[in-house]
mmCIF file of C-alpha atoms in Angstrom:
data_model
loop_
_atom_site.group_PDB
_atom_site.id
_atom_site.type_symbol
_atom_site.label_atom_id
_atom_site.label_comp_id
_atom_site.label_asym_id
_atom_site.label_seq_id
_atom_site.Cartn_x
_atom_site.Cartn_y
_atom_site.Cartn_z
ATOM 1 C CA UNK A 1 177.777 64.718 122.979
ATOM 2 C CA UNK A 2 174.896 66.116 124.975
ATOM 3 C CA UNK A 3 171.502 65.741 123.353
ATOM 4 C CA UNK A 4 168.260 67.780 123.264
ATOM 5 C CA UNK A 5 165.389 65.373 123.939
ATOM 6 C CA UNK A 6 162.103 67.216 123.910
ATOM 7 C CA UNK A 7 160.220 70.406 124.602
ATOM 8 C CA UNK A 8 159.686 70.253 128.358
ATOM 9 C CA UNK A 9 157.425 73.297 128.543
ATOM 10 C CA UNK A 10 156.479 76.607 127.012
ATOM 11 C CA UNK A 11 156.057 79.442 129.493
ATOM 12 C CA UNK A 12 153.545 82.230 128.927
ATOM 13 C CA UNK A 13 153.654 85.426 130.983
ATOM 14 C CA UNK A 14 150.180 86.648 131.939
ATOM 15 C CA UNK A 15 148.852 89.707 133.734
ATOM 16 C CA UNK A 16 145.562 88.144 134.873
ATOM 17 C CA UNK A 17 145.696 84.473 135.877
ATOM 18 C CA UNK A 18 141.945 83.914 136.037
ATOM 19 C CA UNK A 19 141.440 85.429 132.615
ATOM 20 C CA UNK A 20 144.288 83.327 131.184
ATOM 21 C CA UNK A 21 142.835 80.172 132.767
ATOM 22 C CA UNK A 22 139.441 80.976 131.261
ATOM 23 C CA UNK A 23 141.103 80.270 127.890
ATOM 24 C CA UNK A 24 143.727 77.611 128.575
ATOM 25 C CA UNK A 25 141.729 75.564 131.102
ATOM 26 C CA UNK A 26 138.082 76.374 130.503
ATOM 27 C CA UNK A 27 137.918 76.938 126.734
ATOM 28 C CA UNK A 28 140.697 74.593 125.502
ATOM 29 C CA UNK A 29 139.850 72.085 128.241
ATOM 30 C CA UNK A 30 143.440 71.560 129.391
ATOM 31 C CA UNK A 31 143.907 70.133 132.875
ATOM 32 C CA UNK A 32 145.127 72.541 135.547
ATOM 33 C CA UNK A 33 147.465 70.230 137.406
ATOM 34 C CA UNK A 34 148.657 72.804 139.940
ATOM 35 C CA UNK A 35 148.477 76.516 140.684
ATOM 36 C CA UNK A 36 151.587 77.250 142.722
ATOM 37 C CA UNK A 37 152.885 80.358 144.454
ATOM 38 C CA UNK A 38 156.644 80.583 143.996
ATOM 39 C CA UNK A 39 157.810 83.360 146.330
ATOM 40 C CA UNK A 40 161.469 82.989 145.314
ATOM 41 C CA UNK A 41 160.477 83.855 141.748
ATOM 42 C CA UNK A 42 157.841 86.396 142.893
ATOM 43 C CA UNK A 43 155.378 84.581 140.689
ATOM 44 C CA UNK A 44 152.292 82.437 140.633
ATOM 45 C CA UNK A 45 152.569 79.578 138.129
ATOM 46 C CA UNK A 46 149.813 77.444 136.609
ATOM 47 C CA UNK A 47 150.972 74.042 135.304
ATOM 48 C CA UNK A 48 148.888 72.548 132.481
ATOM 49 C CA UNK A 49 150.393 69.213 131.424
ATOM 50 C CA UNK A 50 150.151 67.644 127.976
ATOM 51 C CA UNK A 51 151.637 64.429 126.575
ATOM 52 C CA UNK A 52 155.388 64.778 127.143
ATOM 53 C CA UNK A 53 155.387 68.501 127.870
ATOM 54 C CA UNK A 54 153.350 71.256 129.436
ATOM 55 C CA UNK A 55 152.193 74.826 129.205
ATOM 56 C CA UNK A 56 153.063 77.062 132.155
ATOM 57 C CA UNK A 57 151.265 80.341 132.800
ATOM 58 C CA UNK A 58 153.396 82.702 134.892
ATOM 59 C CA UNK A 59 151.969 85.780 136.630
ATOM 60 C CA UNK A 60 154.269 88.144 138.522
ATOM 61 C CA UNK A 61 153.216 88.737 142.141
ATOM 62 C CA UNK A 62 155.523 91.731 142.628
ATOM 63 C CA UNK A 63 156.601 94.626 140.424
ATOM 64 C CA UNK A 64 160.324 94.200 141.141
ATOM 65 C CA UNK A 65 161.118 90.969 139.319
ATOM 66 C CA UNK A 66 162.499 90.151 135.910
ATOM 67 C CA UNK A 67 159.217 88.624 134.803
ATOM 68 C CA UNK A 68 157.278 91.728 135.961
ATOM 69 C CA UNK A 69 159.610 93.979 133.975
ATOM 70 C CA UNK A 70 159.237 91.730 130.929
ATOM 71 C CA UNK A 71 155.441 91.944 131.236
ATOM 72 C CA UNK A 72 155.537 95.729 131.654
ATOM 73 C CA UNK A 73 157.761 96.108 128.601
ATOM 74 C CA UNK A 74 156.312 93.554 126.165
ATOM 75 C CA UNK A 75 152.863 92.690 127.463
ATOM 76 C CA UNK A 76 151.506 89.176 127.960
ATOM 77 C CA UNK A 77 152.653 86.411 125.623
ATOM 78 C CA UNK A 78 155.213 83.653 125.203
ATOM 79 C CA UNK A 79 158.144 84.087 127.557
ATOM 80 C CA UNK A 80 160.455 81.128 127.042
ATOM 81 C CA UNK A 81 160.760 77.607 125.715
ATOM 82 C CA UNK A 82 162.346 74.924 127.884
ATOM 83 C CA UNK A 83 164.238 72.060 126.237
ATOM 84 C CA UNK A 84 165.073 68.883 128.118
ATOM 85 C CA UNK A 85 168.671 67.758 127.795
ATOM 86 C CA UNK A 86 170.390 64.591 128.988
ATOM 87 C CA UNK A 87 173.583 66.301 130.220
ATOM 88 C CA UNK A 88 173.183 69.983 130.993
ATOM 89 C CA UNK A 89 176.779 70.596 132.074
ATOM 90 C CA UNK A 90 178.015 68.986 128.864
ATOM 91 C CA UNK A 91 175.566 71.050 126.810
ATOM 92 C CA UNK A 92 176.668 74.320 128.433
ATOM 93 C CA UNK A 93 180.310 73.434 127.717
ATOM 94 C CA UNK A 94 179.359 72.629 124.105
ATOM 95 C CA UNK A 95 177.492 75.953 123.760
ATOM 96 C CA UNK A 96 180.445 77.886 125.157
ATOM 97 C CA UNK A 97 182.802 76.384 122.561
ATOM 98 C CA UNK A 98 180.329 77.568 119.877
ATOM 99 C CA UNK A 99 180.402 81.120 121.237
ATOM 100 C CA UNK A 100 176.785 81.058 122.481
ATOM 101 C CA UNK A 101 175.953 83.722 125.068
ATOM 102 C CA UNK A 102 174.681 82.094 128.275
ATOM 103 C CA UNK A 103 172.677 83.752 131.045
ATOM 104 C CA UNK A 104 173.722 81.007 133.478
ATOM 105 C CA UNK A 105 177.301 79.880 132.907
ATOM 106 C CA UNK A 106 176.794 76.901 135.213
ATOM 107 C CA UNK A 107 173.665 74.819 135.882
ATOM 108 C CA UNK A 108 171.481 76.042 138.735
ATOM 109 C CA UNK A 109 169.321 73.719 140.835
ATOM 110 C CA UNK A 110 165.647 74.408 141.466
ATOM 111 C CA UNK A 111 163.844 73.753 144.760
ATOM 112 C CA UNK A 112 162.558 70.453 143.360
ATOM 113 C CA UNK A 113 165.981 69.254 142.227
ATOM 114 C CA UNK A 114 165.969 70.015 138.521
ATOM 115 C CA UNK A 115 169.136 71.406 136.981
ATOM 116 C CA UNK A 116 168.459 74.363 134.723
ATOM 117 C CA UNK A 117 170.174 77.165 132.836
ATOM 118 C CA UNK A 118 169.041 79.945 130.516
ATOM 119 C CA UNK A 119 170.564 80.874 127.158
ATOM 120 C CA UNK A 120 170.568 84.517 126.076
ATOM 121 C CA UNK A 121 168.109 85.436 123.264
ATOM 122 C CA UNK A 122 170.934 87.236 121.472
ATOM 123 C CA UNK A 123 172.307 83.833 120.418
ATOM 124 C CA UNK A 124 169.031 82.029 119.655
ATOM 125 C CA UNK A 125 167.165 84.194 117.087
ATOM 126 C CA UNK A 126 165.418 86.149 119.830
ATOM 127 C CA UNK A 127 164.073 83.248 121.914
ATOM 128 C CA UNK A 128 164.708 82.921 125.636
ATOM 129 C CA UNK A 129 165.694 79.238 125.862
ATOM 130 C CA UNK A 130 165.832 77.322 129.138
ATOM 131 C CA UNK A 131 167.576 73.973 129.442
ATOM 132 C CA UNK A 132 166.422 71.324 131.950
ATOM 133 C CA UNK A 133 168.119 68.174 133.115
ATOM 134 C CA UNK A 134 165.574 66.158 135.097
ATOM 135 C CA UNK B 1 134.564 66.837 124.025
ATOM 136 C CA UNK B 2 137.536 67.659 121.848
ATOM 137 C CA UNK B 3 140.871 67.209 123.537
ATOM 138 C CA UNK B 4 144.302 68.926 123.344
ATOM 139 C CA UNK B 5 146.926 66.187 123.075
ATOM 140 C CA UNK B 6 150.373 67.697 122.856
ATOM 141 C CA UNK B 7 152.552 70.558 121.704
ATOM 142 C CA UNK B 8 153.041 69.797 118.003
ATOM 143 C CA UNK B 9 155.573 72.545 117.393
ATOM 144 C CA UNK B 10 156.846 75.940 118.425
ATOM 145 C CA UNK B 11 157.517 78.339 115.551
ATOM 146 C CA UNK B 12 160.279 80.924 115.727
ATOM 147 C CA UNK B 13 160.460 83.774 113.224
ATOM 148 C CA UNK B 14 164.030 84.523 112.112
ATOM 149 C CA UNK B 15 165.627 87.134 109.885
ATOM 150 C CA UNK B 16 168.739 85.115 109.006
ATOM 151 C CA UNK B 17 168.256 81.356 108.558
ATOM 152 C CA UNK B 18 171.948 80.430 108.497
ATOM 153 C CA UNK B 19 172.608 82.389 111.686
ATOM 154 C CA UNK B 20 169.588 80.803 113.379
ATOM 155 C CA UNK B 21 170.732 77.320 112.293
ATOM 156 C CA UNK B 22 174.180 78.012 113.683
ATOM 157 C CA UNK B 23 172.493 77.979 117.104
ATOM 158 C CA UNK B 24 169.615 75.491 116.799
ATOM 159 C CA UNK B 25 171.391 72.915 114.614
ATOM 160 C CA UNK B 26 175.112 73.471 115.124
ATOM 161 C CA UNK B 27 175.352 74.577 118.757
ATOM 162 C CA UNK B 28 172.381 72.708 120.310
ATOM 163 C CA UNK B 29 172.969 69.757 117.975
ATOM 164 C CA UNK B 30 169.336 69.397 116.891
ATOM 165 C CA UNK B 31 168.712 67.511 113.666
ATOM 166 C CA UNK B 32 167.694 69.613 110.649
ATOM 167 C CA UNK B 33 165.124 67.287 109.154
ATOM 168 C CA UNK B 34 164.168 69.546 106.261
ATOM 169 C CA UNK B 35 164.699 73.076 104.983
ATOM 170 C CA UNK B 36 161.668 73.803 102.837
ATOM 171 C CA UNK B 37 160.668 76.724 100.638
ATOM 172 C CA UNK B 38 156.948 77.376 101.039
ATOM 173 C CA UNK B 39 156.012 79.875 98.312
ATOM 174 C CA UNK B 40 152.359 80.002 99.350
ATOM 175 C CA UNK B 41 153.459 81.280 102.751
ATOM 176 C CA UNK B 42 156.294 83.377 101.267
ATOM 177 C CA UNK B 43 158.611 81.671 103.736
ATOM 178 C CA UNK B 44 161.472 79.283 104.125
ATOM 179 C CA UNK B 45 160.932 76.860 107.017
ATOM 180 C CA UNK B 46 163.486 74.721 108.862
ATOM 181 C CA UNK B 47 162.026 71.687 110.640
ATOM 182 C CA UNK B 48 163.981 70.429 113.663
ATOM 183 C CA UNK B 49 162.167 67.440 115.191
ATOM 184 C CA UNK B 50 162.286 66.391 118.842
ATOM 185 C CA UNK B 51 160.512 63.584 120.700
ATOM 186 C CA UNK B 52 156.809 64.170 120.033
ATOM 187 C CA UNK B 53 157.157 67.732 118.779
ATOM 188 C CA UNK B 54 159.444 70.027 116.842
ATOM 189 C CA UNK B 55 160.922 73.472 116.553
ATOM 190 C CA UNK B 56 160.253 75.319 113.296
ATOM 191 C CA UNK B 57 162.349 78.278 112.180
ATOM 192 C CA UNK B 58 160.445 80.491 109.749
ATOM 193 C CA UNK B 59 162.148 83.127 107.592
ATOM 194 C CA UNK B 60 160.057 85.402 105.350
ATOM 195 C CA UNK B 61 161.142 85.351 101.691
ATOM 196 C CA UNK B 62 159.125 88.435 100.755
ATOM 197 C CA UNK B 63 158.339 91.716 102.506
ATOM 198 C CA UNK B 64 154.598 91.561 101.847
ATOM 199 C CA UNK B 65 153.510 88.711 104.108
ATOM 200 C CA UNK B 66 152.083 88.538 107.601
ATOM 201 C CA UNK B 67 155.215 86.882 108.933
ATOM 202 C CA UNK B 68 157.419 89.590 107.346
ATOM 203 C CA UNK B 69 155.338 92.323 108.955
ATOM 204 C CA UNK B 70 155.525 90.508 112.311
ATOM 205 C CA UNK B 71 159.312 90.325 111.998
ATOM 206 C CA UNK B 72 159.573 94.016 111.030
ATOM 207 C CA UNK B 73 157.419 95.036 113.983
ATOM 208 C CA UNK B 74 158.646 92.747 116.760
ATOM 209 C CA UNK B 75 161.987 91.374 115.635
ATOM 210 C CA UNK B 76 162.997 87.707 115.665
ATOM 211 C CA UNK B 77 161.607 85.438 118.378
ATOM 212 C CA UNK B 78 158.798 83.043 119.194
ATOM 213 C CA UNK B 79 155.895 83.395 116.775
ATOM 214 C CA UNK B 80 153.318 80.768 117.704
ATOM 215 C CA UNK B 81 152.693 77.526 119.537
ATOM 216 C CA UNK B 82 150.849 74.721 117.769
ATOM 217 C CA UNK B 83 148.708 72.322 119.802
ATOM 218 C CA UNK B 84 147.558 68.988 118.413
ATOM 219 C CA UNK B 85 143.872 68.280 118.884
ATOM 220 C CA UNK B 86 141.851 65.143 118.150
ATOM 221 C CA UNK B 87 138.834 66.946 116.661
ATOM 222 C CA UNK B 88 139.566 70.423 115.344
ATOM 223 C CA UNK B 89 136.031 71.198 114.156
ATOM 224 C CA UNK B 90 134.685 70.207 117.572
ATOM 225 C CA UNK B 91 137.329 72.312 119.308
ATOM 226 C CA UNK B 92 136.528 75.397 117.202
ATOM 227 C CA UNK B 93 132.831 74.969 118.023
ATOM 228 C CA UNK B 94 133.715 74.627 121.720
ATOM 229 C CA UNK B 95 135.885 77.765 121.581
ATOM 230 C CA UNK B 96 133.120 79.753 119.898
ATOM 231 C CA UNK B 97 130.673 78.870 122.673
ATOM 232 C CA UNK B 98 133.246 80.205 125.169
ATOM 233 C CA UNK B 99 133.511 83.517 123.289
ATOM 234 C CA UNK B 100 137.083 82.917 122.103
ATOM 235 C CA UNK B 101 138.130 85.077 119.154
ATOM 236 C CA UNK B 102 139.224 82.889 116.223
ATOM 237 C CA UNK B 103 141.372 83.907 113.257
ATOM 238 C CA UNK B 104 140.059 80.936 111.231
ATOM 239 C CA UNK B 105 136.400 80.250 111.953
ATOM 240 C CA UNK B 106 136.599 76.938 110.116
ATOM 241 C CA UNK B 107 139.518 74.486 109.787
ATOM 242 C CA UNK B 108 141.777 75.055 106.794
ATOM 243 C CA UNK B 109 143.705 72.267 105.093
ATOM 244 C CA UNK B 110 147.439 72.501 104.397
ATOM 245 C CA UNK B 111 149.134 71.215 101.239
ATOM 246 C CA UNK B 112 150.123 68.040 103.131
ATOM 247 C CA UNK B 113 146.605 67.363 104.386
ATOM 248 C CA UNK B 114 146.719 68.658 107.969
ATOM 249 C CA UNK B 115 143.703 70.549 109.239
ATOM 250 C CA UNK B 116 144.670 73.720 111.042
ATOM 251 C CA UNK B 117 143.229 76.932 112.483
ATOM 252 C CA UNK B 118 144.641 79.894 114.382
ATOM 253 C CA UNK B 119 143.233 81.447 117.547
ATOM 254 C CA UNK B 120 143.586 85.203 118.080
ATOM 255 C CA UNK B 121 146.128 86.275 120.736
ATOM 256 C CA UNK B 122 143.509 88.578 122.228
ATOM 257 C CA UNK B 123 141.815 85.530 123.763
ATOM 258 C CA UNK B 124 144.908 83.556 124.822
ATOM 259 C CA UNK B 125 146.993 85.896 127.033
ATOM 260 C CA UNK B 126 148.919 87.241 124.065
ATOM 261 C CA UNK B 127 149.946 83.959 122.430
ATOM 262 C CA UNK B 128 149.261 83.144 118.788
ATOM 263 C CA UNK B 129 147.924 79.575 119.109
ATOM 264 C CA UNK B 130 147.590 77.219 116.159
ATOM 265 C CA UNK B 131 145.540 74.033 116.333
ATOM 266 C CA UNK B 132 146.417 70.963 114.245
ATOM 267 C CA UNK B 133 144.435 67.847 113.543
ATOM 268 C CA UNK B 134 146.749 65.332 111.912
#
């Protein structure tokens, strides 16, 4: 049976990256490991690692993306939680047998080789949940 | 300088604990370590531990609490992220010098001896952030 291991990251959608970093980096003192433009996701992402997980700050760089629409509708705040799993294909199969609504029916692969899939908030008590297999 | 160590937990507010557990425990397969009534917080809390952190599902047990009003206003979903810190009093002092708006100006102590304080979402890009010193 596939197994959830840890919280990989929590993603926060922000409308002003410098202002967000003034809290997360400058006030809390968290390390900004990387500030990356991700054109395919029409976003700029700040990665702030912690022991075993990280906080990601995501700012839309275009108005015509899912994350931009989320920001316009709900304002800045927590966007999703990502859980690391040992066997993502097995977990998706397991979720399907339980009647869980998936956004991605099959694992997708990111540019850096991680397998990921999103679960619909309708099935999770309102939380957008991402699964990662590293 | 006080230091953020890890994500201690992510709290999810739910309106139906059994339905929420049918996803988090039964479909994802996460262990339900404890289901605890917390009268002082007018809540029932499910603790689902992971490596180094946990997911907490929080259901209001009364209509006249902050968490109940949050649920009525925003619906179920992510409520706060809790970050573990080595020196909470030092961190609160550091945050004050940076102009961060605090909900708790001084650390409070939970029934089980943890020191905690909340930071106002106005200063964090919309995220309710809790600090823990264990």
